[in-house]
PDB file of C-alpha atoms and ligand atoms in Angstrom:
ATOM      1  CA  MET S 277      45.634  35.701  46.846  1.00 48.00           C
ATOM      2  CA  LEU S 278      42.307  37.449  47.623  1.00 46.00           C
ATOM      3  CA  ILE S 279      42.377  39.263  44.214  1.00 48.00           C
ATOM      4  CA  LEU S 280      42.834  35.786  42.531  1.00 47.00           C
ATOM      5  CA  ILE S 281      40.003  34.373  44.434  1.00 46.00           C
ATOM      6  CA  PHE S 282      37.596  37.254  43.554  1.00 45.00           C
ATOM      7  CA  TYR S 283      39.000  37.282  39.836  1.00 47.00           C
ATOM      8  CA  CYS S 284      38.027  33.369  39.776  1.00 46.00           C
ATOM      9  CA  LEU S 285      34.763  34.068  41.406  1.00 46.00           C
ATOM     10  CA  SER S 286      33.726  36.738  38.937  1.00 48.00           C
ATOM     11  CA  LEU S 287      34.624  34.572  36.147  1.00 48.00           C
ATOM     12  CA  THR S 288      32.590  31.489  37.205  1.00 48.00           C
ATOM     13  CA  MET S 289      29.585  33.775  37.879  1.00 47.00           C
ATOM     14  CA  GLY S 290      29.702  35.315  34.475  1.00 52.00           C
ATOM     15  CA  LEU S 291      30.491  38.786  35.804  1.00 58.00           C
ATOM     16  CA  SER S 292      33.447  39.266  33.345  1.00 67.00           C
ATOM     17  CA  PRO S 293      33.420  38.483  29.625  1.00 68.00           C
ATOM     18  CA  LEU S 294      35.591  35.424  28.906  1.00 78.00           C
ATOM     19  CA  VAL S 295      36.406  36.167  25.186  1.00 85.00           C
ATOM     20  CA  CYS S 296      36.351  39.364  22.878  1.00 89.00           C
ATOM     21  CA  GLY S 297      33.041  37.974  21.376  1.00 89.00           C
ATOM     22  CA  ASP S 298      31.129  38.079  24.683  1.00 89.00           C
ATOM     23  CA  VAL S 299      31.603  41.613  25.316  1.00 88.00           C
ATOM     24  CA  THR S 300      28.429  43.636  24.506  1.00 88.00           C
ATOM     25  CA  GLN S 301      29.345  47.270  25.644  1.00 89.00           C
ATOM     26  CA  GLU S 302      32.490  49.279  24.573  1.00 90.00           C
ATOM     27  CA  LYS S 303      33.556  49.875  28.028  1.00 88.00           C
ATOM     28  CA  ASP S 304      34.000  46.044  28.663  1.00 88.00           C
ATOM     29  CA  CYS S 305      36.091  45.607  25.322  1.00 87.00           C
ATOM     30  CA  LEU S 306      39.478  46.142  27.121  1.00 83.00           C
ATOM     31  CA  ASP S 307      42.792  45.530  25.650  1.00 81.00           C
ATOM     32  CA  ILE S 308      43.228  42.378  27.192  1.00 81.00           C
ATOM     33  CA  ILE S 309      40.536  40.022  28.386  1.00 78.00           C
ATOM     34  CA  ASN S 310      41.454  37.070  30.925  1.00 77.00           C
ATOM     35  CA  GLY S 311      45.220  37.779  30.325  1.00 77.00           C
ATOM     36  CA  ILE S 312      45.185  35.994  26.841  1.00 79.00           C
ATOM     37  CA  TYR S 313      42.718  37.559  24.507  1.00 84.00           C
ATOM     38  CA  GLN S 314      43.655  41.062  22.843  1.00 89.00           C
ATOM     39  CA  CYS S 315      40.596  42.788  21.903  1.00 91.00           C
ATOM     40  CA  LYS S 316      39.382  45.954  19.935  1.00 92.00           C
ATOM     41  CA  TRP S 317      36.278  47.619  19.699  1.00 92.00           C
ATOM     42  CA  THR S 318      34.856  48.157  16.141  1.00 92.00           C
ATOM     43  CA  THR S 319      31.559  49.023  14.228  1.00 92.00           C
ATOM     44  CA  ASN S 320      31.165  45.083  14.596  1.00 91.00           C
ATOM     45  CA  GLY S 321      31.578  45.264  18.330  1.00 91.00           C
ATOM     46  CA  CYS S 322      34.366  43.680  20.416  1.00 92.00           C
ATOM     47  CA  VAL S 323      36.494  41.569  18.112  1.00 93.00           C
ATOM     48  CA  ASN S 324      39.775  39.721  18.358  1.00 92.00           C
ATOM     49  CA  MET S 325      42.838  42.161  17.592  1.00 93.00           C
ATOM     50  CA  LYS S 326      44.581  41.586  14.299  1.00 93.00           C
ATOM     51  CA  CYS S 327      47.069  43.479  12.176  1.00 95.00           C
ATOM     52  CA  GLU S 328      44.590  45.082   9.968  1.00 94.00           C
ATOM     53  CA  LEU S 329      42.913  46.756  12.834  1.00 94.00           C
ATOM     54  CA  ALA S 330      46.136  48.411  14.006  1.00 93.00           C
ATOM     55  CA  THR S 331      47.769  51.825  12.822  1.00 91.00           C
ATOM     56  CA  PRO S 332      51.364  52.112  11.710  1.00 91.00           C
ATOM     57  CA  PRO S 333      54.069  51.879  12.851  1.00 89.00           C
ATOM     58  CA  CYS S 334      53.389  48.170  13.344  1.00 90.00           C
ATOM     59  CA  ASP S 335      56.718  46.339  12.512  1.00 90.00           C
ATOM     60  CA  GLN S 336      57.109  44.764  15.994  1.00 82.00           C
ATOM     61  CA  MET S 337      53.405  43.739  16.615  1.00 91.00           C
ATOM     62  CA  ILE S 338      52.118  40.179  16.578  1.00 92.00           C
ATOM     63  CA  TYR S 339      48.661  39.308  16.470  1.00 92.00           C
ATOM     64  CA  GLU S 340      46.967  35.860  16.309  1.00 88.00           C
ATOM     65  CA  ASN S 341      50.622  34.317  15.920  1.00 88.00           C
ATOM     66  CA  LYS S 342      51.086  36.439  12.819  1.00 91.00           C
ATOM     67  CA  ALA S 343      53.650  39.249  12.371  1.00 95.00           C
ATOM     68  CA  CYS S 344      52.515  42.765  11.291  1.00 96.00           C
ATOM     69  CA  SER S 345      54.098  44.831   8.523  1.00 96.00           C
ATOM     70  CA  THR S 346      53.624  48.422   7.426  1.00 95.00           C
ATOM     71  CA  SER S 347      52.077  48.515   4.005  1.00 95.00           C
ATOM     72  CA  GLY S 348      51.374  52.235   2.757  1.00 93.00           C
ATOM     73  CA  ALA S 349      49.022  53.761   5.476  1.00 94.00           C
ATOM     74  CA  ASN S 350      47.886  50.320   6.959  1.00 95.00           C
ATOM     75  CA  CYS S 351      49.126  47.335   8.843  1.00 96.00           C
ATOM     76  CA  VAL S 352      48.983  43.864   7.216  1.00 96.00           C
ATOM     77  CA  SER S 353      49.619  40.493   8.703  1.00 96.00           C
ATOM     78  CA  VAL S 354      52.301  38.604   7.006  1.00 96.00           C
ATOM     79  CA  SER S 355      53.531  34.853   6.969  1.00 95.00           C
ATOM     80  CA  GLU S 356      56.104  35.084   4.356  1.00 95.00           C
ATOM     81  CA  CYS S 357      58.988  37.559   3.662  1.00 96.00           C
ATOM     82  CA  SER S 358      57.682  38.047  -0.032  1.00 96.00           C
ATOM     83  CA  GLU S 359      54.451  39.420   1.549  1.00 96.00           C
ATOM     84  CA  ILE S 360      56.077  42.417   2.944  1.00 96.00           C
ATOM     85  CA  ASP S 361      56.172  45.681   0.600  1.00 95.00           C
ATOM     86  CA  ASN S 362      57.793  48.099   2.649  1.00 95.00           C
ATOM     87  CA  GLN S 363      61.673  48.136   2.712  1.00 95.00           C
ATOM     88  CA  THR S 364      61.908  49.177   6.183  1.00 95.00           C
ATOM     89  CA  SER S 365      59.568  46.488   7.653  1.00 96.00           C
ATOM     90  CA  CYS S 366      61.362  43.989   5.488  1.00 96.00           C
ATOM     91  CA  GLY S 367      64.787  44.402   7.727  1.00 95.00           C
ATOM     92  CA  VAL S 368      62.745  44.279  10.827  1.00 95.00           C
ATOM     93  CA  VAL S 369      59.780  41.943  10.751  1.00 96.00           C
ATOM     94  CA  LYS S 370      60.249  38.234  11.024  1.00 95.00           C
ATOM     95  CA  ALA S 371      57.551  36.907   8.608  1.00 94.00           C
ATOM     96  CA  GLY S 372      56.715  33.211   9.531  1.00 93.00           C
ATOM     97  CA  GLY S 373      59.619  33.486  12.071  1.00 92.00           C
ATOM     98  CA  MET S 374      62.270  33.990   9.308  1.00 95.00           C
ATOM     99  CA  ASP S 375      64.728  36.834   8.706  1.00 96.00           C
ATOM    100  CA  CYS S 376      64.111  38.800   5.605  1.00 97.00           C
ATOM    101  CA  ILE S 377      66.216  41.012   3.410  1.00 97.00           C
ATOM    102  CA  TRP S 378      65.356  43.688   0.742  1.00 97.00           C
ATOM    103  CA  ASP S 379      67.230  43.590  -2.485  1.00 92.00           C
ATOM    104  CA  THR S 380      64.627  44.289  -5.459  1.00 93.00           C
ATOM    105  CA  ASN S 381      61.765  42.991  -3.365  1.00 95.00           C
ATOM    106  CA  CYS S 382      61.536  41.331   0.176  1.00 97.00           C
ATOM    107  CA  ARG S 383      62.764  37.652   0.349  1.00 97.00           C
ATOM    108  CA  ILE S 384      64.298  35.473   2.822  1.00 97.00           C
ATOM    109  CA  LYS S 385      67.767  36.041   4.256  1.00 97.00           C
ATOM    110  CA  GLN S 386      70.420  33.456   3.287  1.00 96.00           C
ATOM    111  CA  CYS S 387      74.157  32.814   4.483  1.00 97.00           C
ATOM    112  CA  SER S 388      75.300  34.827   1.143  1.00 96.00           C
ATOM    113  CA  ASP S 389      73.811  37.972   2.751  1.00 96.00           C
ATOM    114  CA  TYR S 390      76.176  38.095   5.430  1.00 96.00           C
ATOM    115  CA  ASP S 391      79.729  39.221   5.564  1.00 95.00           C
ATOM    116  CA  GLN S 392      82.843  37.643   6.966  1.00 96.00           C
ATOM    117  CA  THR S 393      82.376  38.823  10.574  1.00 96.00           C
ATOM    118  CA  THR S 394      78.598  38.208  10.550  1.00 96.00           C
ATOM    119  CA  CYS S 395      78.829  34.877   8.916  1.00 96.00           C
ATOM    120  CA  LYS S 396      77.392  32.213  11.501  1.00 93.00           C
ATOM    121  CA  GLU S 397      73.796  31.321  10.971  1.00 94.00           C
ATOM    122  CA  SER S 398      70.921  32.207   8.774  1.00 96.00           C
ATOM    123  CA  ASN S 399      67.318  31.308   9.275  1.00 95.00           C
ATOM    124  CA  GLY S 400      68.407  27.888  10.917  1.00 91.00           C
ATOM    125  CA  ASP S 401      71.190  27.086   8.265  1.00 92.00           C
ATOM    126  CA  ASN S 402      74.714  27.027   9.606  1.00 94.00           C
ATOM    127  CA  CYS S 403      76.939  29.395   7.583  1.00 95.00           C
ATOM    128  CA  ILE S 404      80.678  29.375   6.762  1.00 94.00           C
ATOM    129  CA  PHE S 405      82.918  31.951   5.317  1.00 95.00           C
ATOM    130  CA  LYS S 406      84.881  30.228   2.417  1.00 93.00           C
ATOM    131  CA  ASP S 407      86.399  31.305  -0.797  1.00 93.00           C
ATOM    132  CA  GLY S 408      85.567  34.942   0.030  1.00 95.00           C
ATOM    133  CA  ILE S 409      81.927  34.582   0.606  1.00 95.00           C
ATOM    134  CA  CYS S 410      79.642  33.550   3.384  1.00 97.00           C
ATOM    135  CA  GLN S 411      77.722  30.213   2.147  1.00 96.00           C
ATOM    136  CA  LYS S 412      75.876  27.363   3.631  1.00 95.00           C
ATOM    137  CA  LEU S 413      77.787  24.706   5.497  1.00 95.00           C
ATOM    138  CA  LEU S 414      77.651  21.598   3.504  1.00 94.00           C
ATOM    139  CA  LEU S 415      80.897  19.528   4.213  1.00 94.00           C
ATOM    140  CA  CYS S 416      81.723  17.866   7.660  1.00 93.00           C
ATOM    141  CA  SER S 417      85.391  18.619   6.791  1.00 94.00           C
ATOM    142  CA  ASP S 418      84.339  22.539   7.126  1.00 94.00           C
ATOM    143  CA  ILE S 419      83.418  22.132  10.657  1.00 94.00           C
ATOM    144  CA  ILE S 420      86.073  23.090  13.010  1.00 91.00           C
ATOM    145  CA  THR S 421      84.260  22.521  16.474  1.00 92.00           C
ATOM    146  CA  GLN S 422      83.739  19.113  18.010  1.00 92.00           C
ATOM    147  CA  GLU S 423      80.328  20.235  19.288  1.00 91.00           C
ATOM    148  CA  LEU S 424      78.834  21.405  16.143  1.00 91.00           C
ATOM    149  CA  CYS S 425      80.547  18.340  14.492  1.00 91.00           C
ATOM    150  CA  GLN S 426      78.516  15.724  16.576  1.00 85.00           C
ATOM    151  CA  LYS S 427      75.161  17.455  16.519  1.00 86.00           C
ATOM    152  CA  ILE S 428      74.756  19.024  12.953  1.00 88.00           C
ATOM    153  CA  ASP S 429      72.634  17.048  10.400  1.00 86.00           C
ATOM    154  CA  LEU S 430      74.083  17.296   6.987  1.00 88.00           C
ATOM    155  CA  ASP S 431      73.776  14.815   3.943  1.00 84.00           C
ATOM    156  CA  ASP S 432      76.914  12.995   5.227  1.00 86.00           C
ATOM    157  CA  GLN S 433      77.155  11.737   8.896  1.00 86.00           C
ATOM    158  CA  CYS S 434      79.791  13.771  10.624  1.00 90.00           C
ATOM    159  CA  ALA S 435      82.142  12.480  13.267  1.00 86.00           C
ATOM    160  CA  TRP S 436      84.910  14.044  15.355  1.00 85.00           C
ATOM    161  CA  ILE S 437      87.998  11.796  14.282  1.00 81.00           C
ATOM    162  CA  ASN S 438      91.751  12.598  15.291  1.00 81.00           C
ATOM    163  CA  ASN S 439      90.692  16.040  16.289  1.00 90.00           C
ATOM    164  CA  LYS S 440      88.829  16.993  13.125  1.00 91.00           C
ATOM    165  CA  CYS S 441      85.419  16.839  11.766  1.00 93.00           C
ATOM    166  CA  ASP S 442      85.293  14.119   9.099  1.00 91.00           C
ATOM    167  CA  ILE S 443      82.585  11.900   7.181  1.00 91.00           C
ATOM    168  CA  PHE S 444      81.583   9.266   9.836  1.00 89.00           C
ATOM    169  CA  ASP S 445      83.121   5.837   8.936  1.00 89.00           C
ATOM    170  CA  CYS S 446      83.950   3.171  11.509  1.00 90.00           C
ATOM    171  CA  LYS S 447      86.914   2.066   9.263  1.00 90.00           C
ATOM    172  CA  SER S 448      88.800   5.305  10.211  1.00 85.00           C
ATOM    173  CA  TYR S 449      89.214   4.158  13.918  1.00 87.00           C
ATOM    174  CA  THR S 450      92.592   1.984  14.390  1.00 88.00           C
ATOM    175  CA  ASN S 451      92.329   1.905  18.236  1.00 88.00           C
ATOM    176  CA  SER S 452      89.875  -0.460  19.933  1.00 89.00           C
ATOM    177  CA  ASN S 453      88.883   1.903  22.689  1.00 89.00           C
ATOM    178  CA  GLU S 454      88.266   4.848  20.267  1.00 86.00           C
ATOM    179  CA  CYS S 455      86.417   2.431  17.918  1.00 89.00           C
ATOM    180  CA  PHE S 456      83.987   1.542  20.873  1.00 86.00           C
ATOM    181  CA  SER S 457      83.296   5.138  21.733  1.00 83.00           C
ATOM    182  CA  ALA S 458      82.879   6.243  18.167  1.00 83.00           C
ATOM    183  CA  PHE S 459      79.258   7.284  17.020  1.00 79.00           C
ATOM    184  CA  SER S 460      77.514   9.662  14.846  1.00 76.00           C
ATOM    185  CA  SER S 461      73.823  10.883  15.373  1.00 68.00           C
ATOM    186  CA  THR S 462      72.575   7.451  13.767  1.00 72.00           C
ATOM    187  CA  ASP S 463      75.461   5.018  13.952  1.00 78.00           C
ATOM    188  CA  SER S 464      77.937   3.564  16.369  1.00 85.00           C
ATOM    189  CA  CYS S 465      81.098   1.449  15.880  1.00 90.00           C
ATOM    190  CA  PHE S 466      82.325  -1.823  17.394  1.00 90.00           C
ATOM    191  CA  ASN S 467      85.644  -3.841  17.185  1.00 91.00           C
ATOM    192  CA  GLY S 468      84.681  -6.922  15.417  1.00 90.00           C
ATOM    193  CA  ALA S 469      88.285  -8.633  15.266  1.00 90.00           C
ATOM    194  CA  THR S 470      88.381 -12.062  16.710  1.00 84.00           C
ATOM    195  CA  ASP S 471      92.011 -11.733  17.836  1.00 84.00           C
ATOM    196  CA  ASN S 472      93.519  -8.943  20.112  1.00 79.00           C
ATOM    197  CA  SER S 473      96.389  -8.155  17.975  1.00 82.00           C
ATOM    198  CA  SER S 474      94.192  -6.288  15.178  1.00 87.00           C
ATOM    199  CA  VAL S 475      91.461  -3.807  15.025  1.00 91.00           C
ATOM    200  CA  LYS S 476      88.602  -4.135  12.846  1.00 93.00           C
ATOM    201  CA  CYS S 477      86.496  -1.282  13.605  1.00 93.00           C
ATOM    202  CA  MET S 478      82.970  -1.734  11.865  1.00 93.00           C
ATOM    203  CA  SER S 479      79.317  -0.891  12.209  1.00 92.00           C
ATOM    204  CA  CYS S 480      76.237  -3.024  11.814  1.00 92.00           C
ATOM    205  CA  PHE S 481      74.858  -0.835   8.979  1.00 88.00           C
ATOM    206  CA  SER S 482      77.788  -1.642   6.850  1.00 88.00           C
ATOM    207  CA  LEU S 483      76.776  -5.273   6.943  1.00 92.00           C
ATOM    208  CA  THR S 484      74.824  -5.966   3.822  1.00 91.00           C
ATOM    209  CA  ASN S 485      73.828  -9.566   4.185  1.00 92.00           C
ATOM    210  CA  GLN S 486      71.957 -11.571   6.919  1.00 94.00           C
ATOM    211  CA  CYS S 487      74.826 -14.003   7.584  1.00 94.00           C
ATOM    212  CA  ASP S 488      77.474 -11.345   8.208  1.00 92.00           C
ATOM    213  CA  CYS S 489      74.979  -9.603  10.302  1.00 93.00           C
ATOM    214  CA  GLU S 490      74.117 -12.265  12.451  1.00 92.00           C
ATOM    215  CA  GLN S 491      77.573 -13.227  13.049  1.00 92.00           C
ATOM    216  CA  TYR S 492      78.034 -10.103  15.069  1.00 91.00           C
ATOM    217  CA  GLY S 493      75.062 -10.511  17.264  1.00 87.00           C
ATOM    218  CA  LEU S 494      77.128 -10.366  20.453  1.00 85.00           C
ATOM    219  CA  TYR S 495      77.741  -6.584  19.522  1.00 86.00           C
ATOM    220  CA  GLY S 496      73.893  -5.970  19.143  1.00 86.00           C
ATOM    221  CA  CYS S 497      73.699  -6.429  15.051  1.00 90.00           C
ATOM    222  CA  LYS S 498      70.140  -7.728  14.013  1.00 90.00           C
ATOM    223  CA  TRP S 499      69.003  -8.444  10.531  1.00 94.00           C
ATOM    224  CA  GLN S 500      65.823  -6.741   9.615  1.00 93.00           C
ATOM    225  CA  THR S 501      63.779  -8.835   7.111  1.00 92.00           C
ATOM    226  CA  GLN S 502      61.427  -6.186   6.115  1.00 93.00           C
ATOM    227  CA  THR S 503      64.208  -3.558   5.084  1.00 91.00           C
ATOM    228  CA  GLY S 504      66.677  -6.213   4.151  1.00 93.00           C
ATOM    229  CA  SER S 505      69.283  -4.324   6.429  1.00 91.00           C
ATOM    230  CA  CYS S 506      71.468  -4.866   9.444  1.00 92.00           C
ATOM    231  CA  TYR S 507      70.867  -2.643  12.260  1.00 89.00           C
ATOM    232  CA  ARG S 508      72.276  -2.204  15.811  1.00 87.00           C
ATOM    233  CA  GLN S 509      70.028  -3.002  18.740  1.00 88.00           C
ATOM    234  CA  LYS S 510      69.992  -0.721  21.814  1.00 86.00           C
ATOM    235  CA  CYS S 511      69.418  -1.759  25.191  1.00 89.00           C
ATOM    236  CA  GLU S 512      66.110   0.016  25.199  1.00 89.00           C
ATOM    237  CA  ASP S 513      64.948  -2.708  22.675  1.00 89.00           C
ATOM    238  CA  PHE S 514      65.209  -5.506  25.241  1.00 90.00           C
ATOM    239  CA  GLU S 515      61.596  -5.713  27.048  1.00 91.00           C
ATOM    240  CA  ASP S 516      62.402  -7.952  29.995  1.00 91.00           C
ATOM    241  CA  THR S 517      64.910  -8.167  32.746  1.00 92.00           C
ATOM    242  CA  ILE S 518      66.359 -11.561  31.719  1.00 91.00           C
ATOM    243  CA  THR S 519      66.943 -10.742  27.860  1.00 89.00           C
ATOM    244  CA  CYS S 520      68.177  -7.243  29.117  1.00 91.00           C
ATOM    245  CA  GLN S 521      70.795  -8.644  31.431  1.00 89.00           C
ATOM    246  CA  GLN S 522      71.866 -11.312  28.814  1.00 85.00           C
ATOM    247  CA  ALA S 523      71.886  -8.939  26.027  1.00 83.00           C
ATOM    248  CA  PHE S 524      74.941  -8.541  23.610  1.00 78.00           C
ATOM    249  CA  ASP S 525      78.035  -9.672  25.886  1.00 75.00           C
ATOM    250  CA  GLY S 526      75.968  -9.611  29.165  1.00 79.00           C
ATOM    251  CA  LEU S 527      77.826  -6.712  30.329  1.00 79.00           C
ATOM    252  CA  THR S 528      76.253  -3.848  28.376  1.00 83.00           C
ATOM    253  CA  CYS S 529      72.835  -3.362  29.651  1.00 88.00           C
ATOM    254  CA  VAL S 530      70.955  -3.382  33.173  1.00 90.00           C
ATOM    255  CA  TRP S 531      67.369  -3.308  33.879  1.00 92.00           C
ATOM    256  CA  TYR S 532      66.685   0.115  35.441  1.00 92.00           C
ATOM    257  CA  ASN S 533      64.040  -0.075  37.997  1.00 90.00           C
ATOM    258  CA  PRO S 534      63.011   3.489  38.344  1.00 88.00           C
ATOM    259  CA  MET S 535      61.898   3.578  34.678  1.00 90.00           C
ATOM    260  CA  ASP S 536      61.127  -0.266  34.423  1.00 91.00           C
ATOM    261  CA  GLN S 537      63.284  -0.137  31.095  1.00 92.00           C
ATOM    262  CA  CYS S 538      66.473  -1.803  29.865  1.00 93.00           C
ATOM    263  CA  LYS S 539      69.226   0.821  29.810  1.00 91.00           C
ATOM    264  CA  SER S 540      73.059   0.827  29.017  1.00 87.00           C
ATOM    265  CA  ILE S 541      75.004   0.712  32.190  1.00 85.00           C
ATOM    266  CA  ALA S 542      76.586   4.112  31.360  1.00 82.00           C
ATOM    267  CA  ASN S 543      73.099   5.609  30.829  1.00 85.00           C
ATOM    268  CA  ALA S 544      71.611   4.277  33.969  1.00 86.00           C
ATOM    269  CA  ASN S 545      74.593   5.564  35.985  1.00 85.00           C
ATOM    270  CA  GLU S 546      73.907   9.010  34.410  1.00 83.00           C
ATOM    271  CA  LEU S 547      70.138   8.741  35.368  1.00 84.00           C
ATOM    272  CA  ASP S 548      70.957   7.723  39.078  1.00 81.00           C
ATOM    273  CA  ARG S 549      73.078  10.999  39.159  1.00 80.00           C
ATOM    274  CA  GLN S 550      70.444  13.153  38.038  1.00 77.00           C
ATOM    275  CA  CYS S 551      67.886  11.517  40.302  1.00 69.00           C
ATOM    276  CA  ASP S 552      70.047  12.169  43.294  1.00 72.00           C
ATOM    277  CA  LEU S 553      70.066  15.863  42.125  1.00 66.00           C
ATOM    278  CA  TYR S 554      66.492  15.914  41.817  1.00 65.00           C
ATOM    279  CA  VAL S 555      65.779  14.497  45.258  1.00 65.00           C
ATOM    280  CA  PHE S 556      68.274  16.945  46.744  1.00 65.00           C
ATOM    281  CA  SER S 557      66.473  19.913  45.052  1.00 66.00           C
ATOM    282  CA  GLN S 558      63.225  18.560  46.247  1.00 66.00           C
ATOM    283  CA  ILE S 559      64.337  18.534  49.789  1.00 67.00           C
ATOM    284  CA  LEU S 560      65.453  22.077  49.596  1.00 65.00           C
ATOM    285  CA  ILE S 561      62.266  23.300  48.271  1.00 68.00           C
ATOM    286  CA  PHE S 562      60.402  21.442  51.049  1.00 68.00           C
ATOM    287  CA  GLY S 563      62.767  23.053  53.507  1.00 68.00           C
ATOM    288  CA  LEU S 564      61.880  26.512  52.257  1.00 67.00           C
ATOM    289  CA  ILE S 565      58.190  25.915  52.280  1.00 68.00           C
ATOM    290  CA  ILE S 566      58.364  24.765  55.954  1.00 69.00           C
ATOM    291  CA  GLN S 567      60.598  27.900  56.643  1.00 71.00           C
ATOM    292  CA  MET S 568      57.861  30.203  54.984  1.00 71.00           C
ATOM    293  CA  ILE S 569      55.220  28.483  57.049  1.00 70.00           C
ATOM    294  CA  ILE S 570      57.063  29.125  60.104  1.00 69.00           C
ATOM    295  CA  TYR S 571      57.431  32.872  59.271  1.00 69.00           C
ATOM    296  CA  ILE S 572      53.863  33.316  58.394  1.00 62.00           C
TER     297      ILE S 572
HETATM  298  C1  NAG L1403      57.354  51.947   5.584  1.00 76.56           C
HETATM  299  O1  NAG L1403      57.292  51.821   6.855  1.00 76.56           O
HETATM  300  C2  NAG L1403      57.708  52.787   7.915  1.00 76.56           C
HETATM  301  C3  NAG L1403      57.546  52.173   9.326  1.00 76.56           C
HETATM  302  O2  NAG L1403      58.242  51.113   9.357  1.00 76.56           O
HETATM  303  C4  NAG L1403      56.984  54.055   7.548  1.00 76.56           C
HETATM  304  O3  NAG L1403      57.474  54.980   8.286  1.00 76.56           O
HETATM  305  C5  NAG L1403      57.018  54.312   6.032  1.00 76.56           C
HETATM  306  O4  NAG L1403      56.337  55.433   5.802  1.00 76.56           O
HETATM  307  C6  NAG L1403      56.772  53.184   5.167  1.00 76.56           C
HETATM  308  N1  NAG L1403      57.062  53.435   3.675  1.00 76.56           N
HETATM  309  C7  NAG L1403      56.047  53.234   2.880  1.00 76.56           C
HETATM  310  C8  NAG L1403      56.492  53.485   1.434  1.00 76.56           C
HETATM  311  O5  NAG L1403      54.975  52.696   3.031  1.00 76.56           O
HETATM  312  C1  NAG L1404      95.868 -10.871  23.872  1.00 76.56           C
HETATM  313  O1  NAG L1404      96.982  -9.844  24.510  1.00 76.56           O
HETATM  314  C2  NAG L1404      97.631 -10.341  25.595  1.00 76.56           C
HETATM  315  C3  NAG L1404      98.668  -9.078  25.958  1.00 76.56           C
HETATM  316  O2  NAG L1404      97.910  -7.821  25.997  1.00 76.56           O
HETATM  317  C4  NAG L1404      98.262 -11.551  25.432  1.00 76.56           C
HETATM  318  O3  NAG L1404      98.984 -12.091  26.583  1.00 76.56           O
HETATM  319  C5  NAG L1404      97.256 -12.614  24.841  1.00 76.56           C
HETATM  320  O4  NAG L1404      98.040 -13.918  24.660  1.00 76.56           O
HETATM  321  C6  NAG L1404      96.601 -12.102  23.705  1.00 76.56           C
HETATM  322  N1  NAG L1404      95.419 -12.903  23.326  1.00 76.56           N
HETATM  323  C7  NAG L1404      95.171 -13.385  22.105  1.00 76.56           C
HETATM  324  C8  NAG L1404      94.041 -14.388  21.957  1.00 76.56           C
HETATM  325  O5  NAG L1404      95.925 -12.991  21.159  1.00 76.56           O
END
């Protein structure tokens, strides 16, 4: 604590340089100033450290948010795989945050560069081993886990239907409960049947004219004139307590006082549970502080 106070005082009184460029004498040009700036003493005085001022091997270094790579007898900063000219560096350095690989030159690593046992992911792409090669995952039907199925962002919307991953389509649900709980990352379904003997599982997005769209207003469908499309309103779209309570069927949304916002009842219950946990943890921390004060 005392050290920290002296440190802050010395900073405010100008006793210690704030950045590399403030340093005038070699002895003050330390490796790190203020715990942030990495500096180096050169013929131009004390300057910010960069890859070009380092000496090889430099493959694991990062200066000024850029990775360093070995190039001949020097270090260079690289932001793309193609800028790396040393084969060893190519396999180690993450240029621009990307994994690189050497074939005739250094390039970005892709799914096809992995074998069956390592085929999982490559530079943010999900990979799958299929037809004897590791390739980029493109089809919902190639996904085998529910978790990945529900979060992945492919050209098709995927959804977990009958224990497998498939293209999201409300029409695939034949049971009313399953229909109401079906969703993809951008769409959700409801049972629009008017009698209770049949199930007509559908989504607002599938309704292409204003008349059909408004007919299902009870389920939150609303016509958007600008785009000429039907979308599904969410509880969050209702901005006062009365329209919130009355939204849809009157049983879906609730005005959530702690956030002054309209929320789905399920969502509000979840928030309440998290809130209880938070209050509990705060009481624990408060208790600990009191304990510490007593001991000191
Ligand atoms: C490549 O980099 C390594 C260090 O990672 C170094 O030992 C080697 O000499 C470099 N090779 C060339 C051709 O620059
Ligand atoms: C709905 O189903 C129940 C039985 O589950 C039946 O008693 C009722 O008559 C049905 N209502 C309509 C409108 O079909």
